[in-house]
Structure formats: C-alpha cells, structure tokens
XYZ file of C-alpha atoms in Angstrom:
660
model
C -22.600 58.226 7.658
C -24.485 57.031 10.798
C -27.367 56.150 8.682
C -25.224 54.260 6.243
C -23.574 52.261 9.097
C -27.061 51.431 10.610
C -28.145 50.238 7.189
C -24.818 48.011 6.877
C -25.409 46.667 10.556
C -29.008 45.853 9.730
C -28.131 44.123 6.491
C -25.554 41.914 8.039
C -27.725 41.165 10.925
C -30.484 40.064 8.588
C -27.793 37.774 6.671
C -26.556 36.508 10.149
C -30.191 35.228 10.824
C -30.394 33.626 7.507
C -27.184 31.938 8.097
C -28.257 30.931 11.554
C -31.582 29.348 10.123
C -29.521 27.448 7.656
C -27.219 25.912 10.187
C -29.463 25.243 13.148
C -30.532 21.773 11.797
C -26.881 20.893 11.414
C -26.276 21.148 15.270
C -28.450 18.056 15.968
C -28.097 16.080 12.835
C -27.485 12.472 13.328
C -27.150 12.765 16.998
C -26.536 10.813 19.164
C -24.502 9.006 16.248
C -21.391 10.610 14.728
C -20.775 9.876 11.279
C -17.537 11.909 10.648
C -14.271 10.196 11.675
C -12.393 13.221 12.474
C -15.384 14.807 14.404
C -15.791 11.760 16.562
C -11.989 11.661 17.443
C -11.814 15.387 18.079
C -15.113 15.235 20.175
C -14.033 12.326 22.310
C -10.472 13.724 22.572
C -11.807 16.957 24.166
C -14.247 15.337 26.495
C -11.349 13.059 27.755
C -9.318 16.067 28.357
C -12.143 17.401 30.533
C -12.780 14.189 32.327
C -9.125 13.683 33.148
C -8.607 17.492 33.964
C -5.571 17.377 31.742
C -4.636 20.070 29.452
C -2.037 18.139 27.645
C -3.841 16.715 24.509
C -1.145 14.259 23.751
C -2.075 14.514 20.243
C -0.467 16.885 17.634
C -1.662 15.751 14.341
C -3.677 18.921 14.802
C -2.642 21.990 16.907
C -4.188 22.494 20.230
C -6.323 25.832 19.955
C -9.496 24.108 19.320
C -9.252 21.777 22.109
C -8.848 24.601 24.688
C -11.778 26.534 23.082
C -14.107 23.507 23.394
C -13.099 22.333 26.904
C -15.007 25.099 28.668
C -18.225 24.435 26.568
C -17.858 20.791 27.455
C -17.352 21.696 31.140
C -20.414 24.055 31.249
C -22.589 21.504 29.545
C -21.650 18.810 31.970
C -22.434 21.337 34.702
C -25.885 21.980 33.298
C -26.638 18.266 32.979
C -25.509 17.564 36.577
C -27.692 20.354 37.841
C -30.683 18.919 35.949
C -30.010 15.320 37.379
C -29.096 13.821 33.931
C -25.479 12.877 34.999
C -23.741 12.193 38.249
C -20.126 12.364 37.321
C -17.760 13.054 34.445
C -17.008 9.294 34.271
C -20.401 8.782 32.649
C -19.390 10.776 29.619
C -18.341 7.814 27.362
C -15.509 8.423 25.008
C -14.248 4.786 24.375
C -15.859 1.802 22.498
C -14.256 -1.448 21.744
C -16.380 -1.668 18.763
C -15.730 1.966 17.484
C -13.091 2.944 14.877
C -9.791 3.228 16.622
C -11.393 2.450 19.800
C -13.441 5.715 19.954
C -17.091 6.116 20.737
C -19.183 7.192 17.836
C -22.311 7.396 19.627
C -22.582 10.378 22.024
C -23.555 9.196 25.505
C -24.976 12.503 26.262
C -26.047 14.198 22.985
C -26.307 17.596 24.551
C -22.474 17.690 24.970
C -22.033 17.110 21.278
C -24.757 19.774 20.404
C -23.141 22.487 22.491
C -19.710 21.867 20.994
C -21.212 21.845 17.548
C -22.959 25.077 18.477
C -19.491 26.630 19.005
C -18.562 25.640 15.395
C -21.565 27.204 14.132
C -21.078 30.406 15.883
C -17.482 30.474 14.535
C -18.990 30.128 10.887
C -21.443 32.870 11.579
C -18.784 35.290 12.405
C -16.846 34.197 9.289
C -19.809 35.023 7.239
C -20.014 38.715 8.837
C -16.212 39.048 8.145
C -16.721 38.052 4.424
C -18.966 40.998 4.129
C -16.599 43.215 6.211
C -13.711 42.300 4.019
C -15.551 43.349 0.908
C -16.086 46.725 2.540
C -12.422 46.920 3.448
C -11.621 46.404 -0.246
C -13.691 49.413 -1.140
C -16.924 47.410 -2.032
C -20.378 48.843 -1.605
C -23.191 47.727 0.734
C -24.758 45.576 -2.123
C -21.373 43.859 -2.617
C -20.649 43.324 1.179
C -24.143 41.811 1.319
C -23.582 39.559 -1.567
C -20.233 38.371 -0.110
C -21.630 37.575 3.225
C -24.621 35.849 1.544
C -22.479 33.873 -0.717
C -20.447 32.619 2.347
C -23.571 31.730 4.263
C -25.068 29.893 1.562
C -22.067 28.097 0.007
C -22.673 24.387 0.147
C -19.444 23.238 1.412
C -18.991 25.992 3.984
C -22.364 25.311 5.296
C -21.739 21.569 5.389
C -18.717 21.979 7.586
C -20.106 24.734 9.842
C -21.562 22.445 12.763
C -18.576 19.892 12.503
C -16.616 19.466 15.734
C -13.200 20.267 14.062
C -10.587 22.496 13.292
C -11.424 23.758 9.729
C -13.986 26.376 10.515
C -11.843 27.775 13.446
C -8.725 27.998 11.164
C -10.966 29.846 8.503
C -12.095 32.221 11.129
C -8.741 32.863 12.457
C -7.396 33.617 8.991
C -10.211 35.749 7.970
C -9.847 37.856 11.223
C -6.047 38.264 10.522
C -6.832 39.399 6.994
C -9.553 41.854 8.067
C -7.399 43.372 10.637
C -4.619 43.337 8.170
C -6.651 45.322 5.501
C -7.435 47.804 8.301
C -3.732 48.041 9.153
C -2.931 48.452 5.348
C -5.436 51.408 5.419
C -4.223 53.027 8.801
C -0.989 51.563 10.343
C -0.715 51.342 14.115
C 1.255 49.119 16.410
C -1.895 47.944 18.150
C -3.242 46.639 14.844
C -0.213 45.115 13.943
C -0.122 43.145 17.172
C -3.618 42.034 16.761
C -3.067 40.947 13.245
C 0.038 39.031 14.400
C -1.737 37.389 17.263
C -4.594 36.127 14.903
C -2.146 34.957 12.414
C -0.393 32.870 14.900
C -3.793 31.572 16.317
C -4.681 30.417 12.903
C -1.667 28.243 12.626
C -2.411 26.920 16.070
C -5.815 26.021 14.641
C -4.420 24.102 11.668
C -0.878 23.751 10.409
C -1.747 24.446 6.778
C -2.668 28.116 7.571
C 1.188 28.556 8.017
C 1.232 31.087 4.951
C -0.866 33.693 7.037
C 1.866 33.987 9.586
C 3.824 36.006 7.079
C 0.948 38.491 6.554
C 2.121 40.905 9.412
C 5.607 41.231 7.702
C 4.143 41.846 4.298
C 2.010 44.515 5.754
C 4.993 46.077 7.437
C 6.837 46.065 4.177
C 3.948 47.467 2.235
C 2.570 50.148 4.582
C 4.308 50.841 7.839
C 7.480 52.041 9.431
C 10.098 49.374 8.777
C 11.673 49.729 12.117
C 13.329 46.859 14.204
C 10.449 46.900 16.820
C 7.595 46.637 14.107
C 9.569 44.036 12.280
C 10.146 42.036 15.494
C 6.377 42.290 16.329
C 5.514 41.150 12.961
C 7.950 38.256 13.046
C 7.792 36.767 16.447
C 4.246 37.551 17.785
C 2.731 35.012 15.374
C 5.181 32.483 16.766
C 4.513 33.442 20.320
C 0.764 33.209 19.759
C 1.205 29.813 18.117
C 3.014 28.307 21.066
C 0.806 30.232 23.589
C -2.303 28.344 21.989
C -0.483 25.007 21.707
C 2.094 25.028 24.635
C 2.425 21.251 25.043
C 4.139 21.119 21.789
C 7.191 22.473 23.661
C 7.372 19.540 26.200
C 6.207 16.949 23.721
C 8.613 17.897 21.043
C 9.269 14.403 19.645
C 5.787 13.410 19.380
C 4.850 16.766 17.754
C 7.672 16.169 15.099
C 6.617 12.584 14.605
C 2.924 13.410 14.082
C 3.422 16.684 12.039
C 5.983 14.628 9.857
C 3.046 12.062 9.229
C 0.684 14.774 8.334
C 3.325 16.152 5.801
C 3.882 12.603 4.443
C 0.133 11.860 4.255
C -0.902 14.805 2.334
C 2.177 15.437 0.245
C 3.474 12.055 -0.481
C 1.163 9.013 0.308
C -2.149 10.808 -0.571
C -5.422 9.169 0.665
C -7.584 6.644 -1.572
C -10.614 8.455 -2.942
C -9.145 11.899 -2.037
C -6.130 12.539 -4.136
C -5.132 14.049 -7.527
C -1.871 14.837 -9.207
C -0.191 17.858 -7.437
C -0.141 20.932 -9.636
C -2.601 20.917 -12.706
C -4.543 17.835 -11.436
C -5.278 19.633 -8.024
C -5.996 22.873 -9.700
C -8.731 21.367 -11.704
C -10.041 19.502 -8.694
C -10.366 22.651 -6.621
C -11.667 24.833 -9.486
C -14.463 22.308 -9.930
C -15.101 22.242 -6.227
C -15.513 26.070 -6.092
C -17.757 26.105 -9.041
C -20.083 23.319 -7.775
C -19.840 23.207 -3.890
C -18.172 26.579 -3.215
C -19.701 29.764 -4.352
C -21.014 28.746 -7.758
C -19.853 29.325 -11.321
C -21.209 32.901 -11.759
C -19.784 34.090 -8.490
C -16.396 32.248 -9.176
C -16.065 34.141 -12.460
C -16.895 37.423 -10.668
C -14.278 36.565 -8.069
C -11.610 35.925 -10.730
C -12.727 39.548 -12.254
C -12.286 40.986 -8.668
C -8.723 39.931 -8.508
C -8.201 41.719 -11.788
C -9.973 44.928 -10.528
C -7.878 44.920 -7.300
C -4.424 44.550 -9.386
C -5.420 47.268 -11.641
C -6.452 49.887 -9.156
C -4.571 49.293 -6.090
C -1.412 46.808 -6.368
C -0.513 47.476 -2.802
C -3.878 46.595 -1.399
C -4.071 43.669 -3.703
C -0.724 42.427 -2.538
C -1.879 42.670 1.053
C -5.194 41.024 0.429
C -4.097 38.131 -1.889
C -0.751 37.357 -0.034
C -2.446 34.620 1.976
C -4.936 33.215 -0.280
C -2.206 32.962 -3.134
C 0.459 31.096 -1.062
C -2.396 28.960 0.694
C -3.632 27.877 -2.746
C -0.116 27.101 -3.962
C 0.520 25.083 -0.757
C -2.735 23.093 -1.173
C -2.025 22.523 -4.988
C 1.316 21.010 -4.046
C -0.312 18.253 -2.111
C -1.333 14.886 -3.235
C -4.283 14.360 -0.957
C -7.236 16.714 -1.319
C -9.807 17.203 1.407
C -12.303 20.113 0.592
C -12.709 20.818 4.167
C -8.964 21.949 4.283
C -9.690 24.876 1.832
C -13.014 25.953 2.957
C -11.132 29.271 3.979
C -11.016 30.250 0.304
C -14.820 30.385 0.046
C -15.257 33.753 2.183
C -12.222 35.171 0.377
C -13.635 34.452 -3.180
C -16.946 35.696 -1.848
C -15.387 38.987 -0.871
C -13.721 39.259 -4.486
C -17.104 38.466 -6.020
C -18.703 41.329 -3.926
C -16.079 43.667 -4.972
C -16.844 43.020 -8.584
C -20.630 43.575 -8.036
C -19.780 46.746 -6.253
C -17.591 48.037 -9.223
C -20.422 47.098 -11.619
C -22.825 49.021 -9.598
C -21.095 52.149 -10.179
C -20.838 51.521 -13.973
C -24.401 50.148 -14.770
C -27.588 50.675 -12.950
C -27.955 49.369 -9.415
C -30.888 47.201 -10.574
C -28.715 45.526 -13.067
C -25.992 44.787 -10.408
C -28.535 43.707 -7.929
C -29.792 41.240 -10.365
C -26.469 39.812 -11.203
C -25.889 39.437 -7.261
C -29.315 37.591 -7.234
C -28.240 35.457 -10.208
C -24.958 34.623 -8.250
C -27.073 33.241 -5.298
C -29.152 30.905 -7.318
C -26.620 28.105 -7.457
C -25.599 28.364 -3.884
C -29.097 28.511 -2.582
C -30.009 25.212 -4.219
C -26.862 23.649 -2.705
C -27.761 24.991 0.683
C -31.262 23.697 0.505
C -29.843 20.369 -0.457
C -27.518 20.289 2.654
C -30.196 21.588 5.046
C -32.751 19.119 3.729
C -30.300 16.328 4.112
C -29.571 17.316 7.762
C -33.280 17.068 8.591
C -34.110 13.801 6.632
C -31.141 11.590 7.719
C -32.359 7.998 7.260
C -30.995 6.058 10.515
C -32.256 2.326 10.848
C -31.135 2.352 14.589
C -33.791 4.973 15.505
C -36.367 2.613 13.989
C -34.868 -0.328 16.008
C -35.066 1.543 19.210
C -38.702 2.237 18.524
C -39.298 -1.463 17.687
C -37.384 -2.703 20.769
C -39.545 -0.444 22.918
C -42.786 -1.630 21.443
C -42.116 -5.277 21.499
C -39.764 -5.609 24.550
C -41.983 -7.830 26.490
C -42.114 -10.473 23.583
C -38.311 -10.434 22.773
C -37.036 -12.092 26.047
C -33.162 -11.998 26.794
C -31.892 -9.803 24.030
C -28.427 -10.095 22.337
C -27.432 -6.897 20.367
C -24.487 -6.773 18.235
C -21.958 -4.156 19.577
C -21.193 -3.125 16.013
C -24.571 -1.507 15.919
C -23.206 0.945 18.476
C -26.547 1.916 19.870
C -26.936 4.514 22.594
C -25.705 3.263 25.933
C -29.055 3.628 27.587
C -30.393 0.863 25.253
C -27.781 -1.719 26.597
C -28.665 -0.867 30.137
C -32.258 -2.068 29.785
C -33.138 -5.306 31.851
C -32.467 -8.354 29.754
C -30.249 -6.617 27.177
C -26.639 -7.670 26.543
C -24.183 -6.246 24.078
C -21.841 -8.774 22.378
C -19.941 -9.488 19.221
C -21.779 -12.269 17.543
C -19.580 -12.817 14.526
C -18.096 -16.090 15.372
C -21.199 -17.479 17.344
C -24.211 -19.422 15.806
C -27.766 -18.857 16.577
C -27.804 -22.272 18.269
C -24.948 -21.180 20.537
C -26.542 -18.020 21.594
C -29.866 -19.992 22.362
C -28.078 -22.132 24.630
C -26.511 -19.163 26.435
C -30.005 -18.007 27.452
C -30.822 -15.500 24.758
C -34.200 -15.470 23.101
C -33.570 -12.767 20.385
C -30.674 -11.493 18.339
C -30.293 -8.099 16.761
C -27.367 -7.616 14.119
C -26.157 -5.515 11.423
C -24.623 -6.446 8.169
C -21.555 -7.674 9.843
C -23.308 -10.908 10.899
C -23.064 -13.648 8.164
C -23.802 -16.785 10.338
C -27.584 -16.783 9.678
C -27.622 -15.769 5.973
C -30.076 -18.537 5.147
C -32.233 -18.136 8.251
C -35.499 -16.112 7.881
C -35.331 -13.259 10.348
C -38.198 -12.354 12.734
C -37.968 -8.669 11.422
C -35.750 -6.569 9.257
C -35.252 -2.884 9.190
C -33.860 -1.577 5.706
C -30.685 0.269 5.510
C -26.951 -0.234 4.021
C -26.555 -3.870 3.803
C -22.703 -3.689 3.642
C -20.044 -3.515 6.577
C -19.063 0.045 7.176
C -16.112 1.594 8.933
C -18.507 4.079 10.572
C -22.080 2.709 11.019
C -24.683 4.757 9.295
C -28.124 3.695 8.626
C -27.156 -0.192 8.737
C -29.464 -2.801 7.531
C -30.639 -4.580 10.658
C -31.923 -8.116 11.191
C -33.706 -9.324 14.341
C -33.698 -13.189 14.698
C -35.893 -15.221 17.010
C -33.595 -17.822 18.753
C -36.231 -19.848 20.361
C -37.057 -23.147 18.421
C -40.264 -23.088 16.464
C -43.265 -25.541 16.752
C -42.093 -27.471 13.812
C -38.502 -28.001 15.319
C -38.176 -31.230 17.196
C -37.244 -30.579 20.875
C -33.773 -31.621 22.363
C -35.380 -34.469 24.315
C -36.522 -36.264 21.148
C -33.322 -35.467 19.400
C -31.416 -36.967 22.285
C -33.406 -40.165 22.301
C -33.104 -40.765 18.672
C -29.386 -40.456 18.837
C -29.039 -37.421 16.952
C -25.705 -35.991 17.333
C -26.093 -32.918 19.497
C -23.239 -30.221 19.786
C -23.865 -29.227 23.567
C -21.578 -28.353 26.255
C -20.253 -31.075 28.529
C -20.496 -30.765 32.355
C -18.415 -33.145 34.537
C -19.800 -33.739 38.098
C -17.173 -34.817 40.330
C -19.194 -37.026 42.871
C -18.122 -36.547 46.432
C -16.247 -33.371 45.852
C -17.170 -29.953 47.171
C -17.353 -28.064 44.709
C -18.378 -31.077 42.566
C -16.535 -29.563 39.493
C -13.353 -28.036 38.248
C -14.763 -24.952 36.590
C -15.497 -22.822 39.450
C -14.296 -19.481 40.672
C -11.999 -19.285 43.787
C -14.557 -17.404 45.864
C -17.479 -19.837 45.237
C -18.023 -23.148 46.755
C -20.119 -24.360 43.879
C -20.175 -24.403 40.015
C -22.506 -23.285 37.491
C -24.313 -24.921 34.732
C -24.791 -21.935 32.213
C -26.316 -23.524 29.217
C -29.908 -24.235 28.480
C -28.985 -27.765 27.654
C -25.824 -29.690 28.429
C -24.437 -33.227 28.953
C -23.837 -34.121 32.545
C -21.029 -36.721 32.993
C -20.485 -38.270 36.323
C -17.169 -39.510 37.545
C -15.434 -40.049 40.902
C -17.829 -42.488 42.814
C -16.531 -45.373 44.791
C -17.211 -49.196 43.959
C -20.576 -50.281 45.359
C -23.351 -52.691 44.715
C -25.259 -52.712 41.487
C -29.069 -52.150 42.350
C -31.468 -51.377 39.500
C -31.624 -47.822 40.576
C -28.974 -45.303 42.079
C -29.711 -42.463 44.260
C -28.423 -39.066 43.155
C -28.058 -36.484 46.128
C -27.372 -32.985 45.348
C -27.924 -29.248 46.179
C -29.127 -26.742 43.600
C -29.623 -22.956 43.661
C -30.637 -20.491 40.987
C -30.754 -16.716 41.117
C -34.146 -16.953 38.954
C -37.478 -17.226 40.321
C -39.541 -20.128 38.765
C -36.466 -22.122 37.632
C -36.991 -25.509 36.341
C -34.285 -28.298 35.611
C -35.061 -31.306 33.800
C -32.765 -34.506 33.774
C -33.248 -36.774 30.690
C -32.169 -40.170 29.985
C -33.149 -42.480 26.963
C -36.134 -43.914 28.653
C -36.425 -41.761 31.946
C -36.996 -38.179 32.747
C -37.332 -36.152 36.129
C -38.155 -32.413 36.278
C -37.316 -30.462 39.191
C -39.353 -27.523 39.948
C -37.436 -24.973 41.949
C -40.365 -22.395 42.355
C -40.756 -23.106 45.904
C -37.424 -22.018 46.818
C -36.457 -18.241 46.673
C -33.767 -16.953 44.550
C -30.258 -17.594 45.708
C -31.477 -20.290 48.072
C -30.166 -23.771 48.353
C -32.482 -26.725 47.594
C -31.457 -30.251 48.502
C -32.928 -33.314 46.832
C -32.255 -36.984 46.255
C -33.319 -38.509 42.842
C -33.713 -42.145 41.890
C -32.071 -42.916 38.556
C -32.353 -46.336 36.680
C -28.897 -47.764 36.499
C -29.026 -48.533 32.868
C -29.511 -44.747 31.932
C -26.229 -44.197 33.406
C -24.401 -47.244 32.178
C -25.544 -46.933 28.619
C -24.493 -43.264 28.066
C -22.266 -42.542 31.168
C -24.388 -39.480 31.748
C -27.704 -37.551 31.311
C -29.051 -34.619 29.292
C -29.933 -31.560 31.505
C -32.285 -28.931 30.390
C -32.626 -25.532 32.211
C -35.440 -23.317 31.787
C -33.757 -20.082 32.407
C -30.265 -18.800 31.692
C -29.673 -14.871 32.371
C -26.932 -12.528 33.306
C -27.184 -10.964 36.673
C -25.804 -7.742 35.224
C -28.364 -7.400 32.517
C -31.056 -8.405 34.888
C -30.041 -5.559 37.210
C -28.926 -7.803 40.133
C -25.183 -7.292 40.308
C -22.167 -6.358 38.165
C -21.733 -10.083 37.298
C -21.758 -10.462 33.516
C -21.632 -14.038 33.460
C -24.639 -16.163 32.072
C -25.988 -18.236 34.836
C -28.528 -20.880 35.038
C -28.279 -23.290 38.075
C -25.600 -23.800 40.689
C -24.489 -27.206 41.810
C -22.710 -28.409 45.095
C -22.461 -31.559 47.212
C -23.267 -34.147 44.555
C -23.284 -37.790 45.866
C -24.426 -40.959 44.222
C -25.081 -43.896 46.432
C -24.723 -46.561 45.501
C -22.864 -46.051 42.100
C -22.976 -48.200 38.928
C -19.790 -50.301 37.943
C -18.953 -47.841 35.201
C -18.270 -45.051 37.600
C -15.615 -47.089 39.628
C -12.257 -45.184 39.662
C -9.396 -46.897 38.152
C -7.159 -47.727 40.995
C-alpha cells in the first residue's frame, strides 16, 4: 500500500511539474499591459483596497473572497518592492487612468504586483489539476486513470488559458472541486468533521462566484445519501455553507441594497440581456455551444466521449456514488444552459470534472483489456489537448506588442525627437511619461500645426488619431490599425512636427499676407501685468506659442515720430531662449542667452511707426516652448515660452489712442 501511494505521489508530482511548466509563461505574458477587461478591473480593485486599507470592496458583481485572498499577495509584493527601493509609498501603485476603459489602468505601474497576483491564480489551478486526479481515485479509478485525469486538466486549453488570469473563475473551480473531493470522501466514510469541511468549501465556492450556488446543496445531498439524518447534521449541511459565504463576503450584509442591485444586474445580464458575440439560445443552443467547446477547447473529442461513458459506468455500478458526484455538475450545467450569455470561463470547473470521469473510463477499460491498450487510449486522449496547450503556451511567449517596439525606438532616438507628445490612448508604462521632455495628451481634436505651436517637436499616436491621415509619418510601427476598447498591439505613427526645408517659414508667409491661424496676444501698454490672461499669483503673463500675433492697446495720445520706442521686461525658464519680433519690412531678434533662466531682462526696442499702423501689431516668434513639469523643473504642467511685464510704448502712434 505504501509503495502504491508513493507511486501515486510521484506521478502527481510529475504532472504538477508539467502543469507548472505550461503555466509559467502565462504569469508574465503581455505585462505590463493588461488585455483582459475583467482581469484589469479585478486587479486594480484589489490594489485600491490595499492602498486605502479598506476591506469593503464596494463592489458585488462578484463576491469578495478572491479580493481577500489577493490582498496579502499585493501587500507582500509592495513590501518587497519597497525593501528593494523600487517604490516609496502605496500611492505609487497606479490604478486609475482617464484613458483606460471605465477609468481603470490597463498598464500595471509595477508589473511585479500583477505577476505575483497571477502566480496565486496559477497555484490555484495547479491544486485543481491534482484534485482532478484525486477525484478519479475517489470514484474508484486506477493510477493510470487518475494520471490521465490530472494530465487532461493540466493540458485542457481553456483551463490553461484562464489559469494565470487575475479573476474569480479558477478560484471558484478550485473551491467546488475541494468540496466535491471532500464530499466523495464523506460519502465513503461519514464524519461530522468531513461534513463541516465540505460545507465550508461549498460556501466558499459561492463566495468566489455566484454561479457556484448549486454546490451549496452538496452537503445536504450527502447527508441524505450516506449519513445520520439528525437535526445537527442537517443543520450543519444547511447553514454552514451560508455562514461560510457571508464570512468570506461580509460586507454584503452592510451593503445589502448595493448587493441586491448588482446581483440583479448579473442575473439580468446573463439570463435576459445576453452579451453581443457571447450568447446563444437558452437550452439546446447553449448545449450545442458548450458541447462544441468541451470537444475543442476543453478536454478534446476522445476524452469527452470517455467522460460520457464514465457517467454511464457510475450510474450502472453505484447509483449512490453517482448521485453524490454528479449532483453539482448536473445542476450547474442546467443553470448555465438556462442562460442567454455564454462565457467559457464561467464553466471551466466542468473540465476537471469531465477529466475525472474520462479517467474513470480508462481505469475500467484497464481491468477489461490489456493495460497497454488502455494506456494507448489515454495517450490518444491527450493528443488534442497537447496541441491546444502548445498553442496557448506559444501564444503567451510570442505576443506581438507594438508599444514595446515604440519604447525601444524612443530610447534609441530620444535626442533627435525633441519635445515629445504621446497619445494617452496608447497607455504606455508610466515611466515613459516621466522622461524629460515627454508629455501625455489627448491629440484627437488637435492638429499637427497646433501641437507644433505649443512647443512639441514629435507626436506619437495610435489608430485613434485621424487628423493627419494624409501626412507622411516620420516612422510607423505595424499593429492593429483600428480603434480598440482595450489597446493591444496598436498601429503606431510617429510624426515630425517641425517644418521641413521645403516649407515656407512663418516670416515669409506673414509678409506675403498669407492667412495664418495663430493665437493673438493683446499687450495692455502701461498695465502691470500687461495682459488679462494671467494667474492671480503672477505679476506677469506668458506667451506660450512658438508664433503669435502681438496686439498693442492702451497707450496715451502722443506725437507721431517715424519710430516708437517699445520698453518691456522679458523672462524665460529656458536657457538660450530667442524672441523675434517681425513686421512687414522690419525684424528684430532678442537673444536671451545672457540672462539666466527665470531672470528678468529689460530692454527698449525702436520700431518703425508704419509697422504698427499698418497691421496694429507684430508677429512674435519664440524659439522654445516647454513644460516645467516635463522638463523636471516643477509640477507646473503649462506650456511656457516667454513671460512679459511692464510694457511701455513711448511715444505711441495715433492708432493706439484710446477712445475717450
């Protein structure tokens, strides 16, 4: 007996290693980007609970158990990051993004936090793989059958696909399987302790996901089939699942209206409304859908046929055991067939159950035909799942992601790109937006010309940007060239905003009377500050465009000499700033290199009177417009060029005389 147990243990340990090898790439796949909507929502929500030190999820579309299981993982990962100097406070764990679906962040600010949470999901799936084999043994299966059941579960493409995902489905499957495994042990040898354990895990299963509700009746069925039907055992079977449910989701009791509202929505969503692209006619339509799924992405055609045979074998040889084992999967299947919406992740719990039944058939065949023949059949069962598992694993390792190529491109060419505007829709890692000279913005309603005037030299956009469809980009990174709800390998275009050598400069265009769409900046002569658009805590105003029209107003009546004297004070945060005033036949360049950044520079400039009388203003060109925040100077996010104060014109031309 001990020798047999050792062989069983070694076999399951080997299968455990195979299952782990298959799942390891899924832990880091895609990161830091999150491609699954539910995964991103659940991950960000549990991180927020840790950040806020709040055990109330304020969310009951799903029960709360998986939040509480993941919170310690997030907390421990944060402590590890802090110890290694990679994070200073919980506030740095970013969970919200204005560009993300529903306002959530779909790019993990610290990928390790997502990896450890995914690792917990993988661990749960590995335990489920082992329990599938143990269930087969509980049904009377042989070691060959148990190994086949465990391997089928480990290899099943859809079970493998969902194993690393941060969500509730693998947890729900695990809780149900443990309840069934303990239940089968209880059926074999009744004890109050086993009944309590079975009831607790049944309640925890429902507290993992509401559609596990049928498993809550398993303890009662076991009492009725094989146990003393006393008041105490019936009370344990009936009420312990309920207590376990509320113990794992306690805030349902204090947020009952919200719970009822959100649970009602889930019932309506799955049973009435359906989901575009994921729905079928309840009953026969759903039965066909899930059968095809089990044959293709579940355990495969051969194993599915063997599982059906396993049901027949159970019913033929031990109806009581068959009732105990099939109670949950039959009711659960009926519940899912009654829905309109169909997401295969909701039914992955059926994969290890079907695998155990398939293993039972292989075990029975091994006693009636040669062991070699049953082993060959078991191997045939694994061919289709192996192909699907390899496809899933290869997909994890070879996910195309244009944003990774973009990061490499930006790193290589950073010095040539100047001030960089990156579309927020691309949702790059936060570290990329913290680089000097990089700003994150929504460019949808902004033209290339407007961005250039704001001081940007290069624009990086995804498929959402349509304002430059006829402009040749500086570079392109191939990807999905359609707008997506969740960004995944988007097509990226990089535009050079600076005018090319063949493009007439603004001075020439201004002097040839070409219509220019430029900001207008009114200078109130004699006022301090000399403008209306200034912040209350500043005694100056900013010219924040590379080119603008300066309009002068507010001077007093004076003589009309050939030249007027413009006296003003200028300041710029940027070293080497140059300001050029341009008229139709006159131009003056002001080199501010001698002045240190943030140092005021006073000057007087003689301007021909006719330049002001002809157009009532001048064209001003500024060489540098940047953001103090992106330059690493301060938290000020404004685009700033040159500050102006104390503007005087003496004497002034007649056209500037106020109407009195």
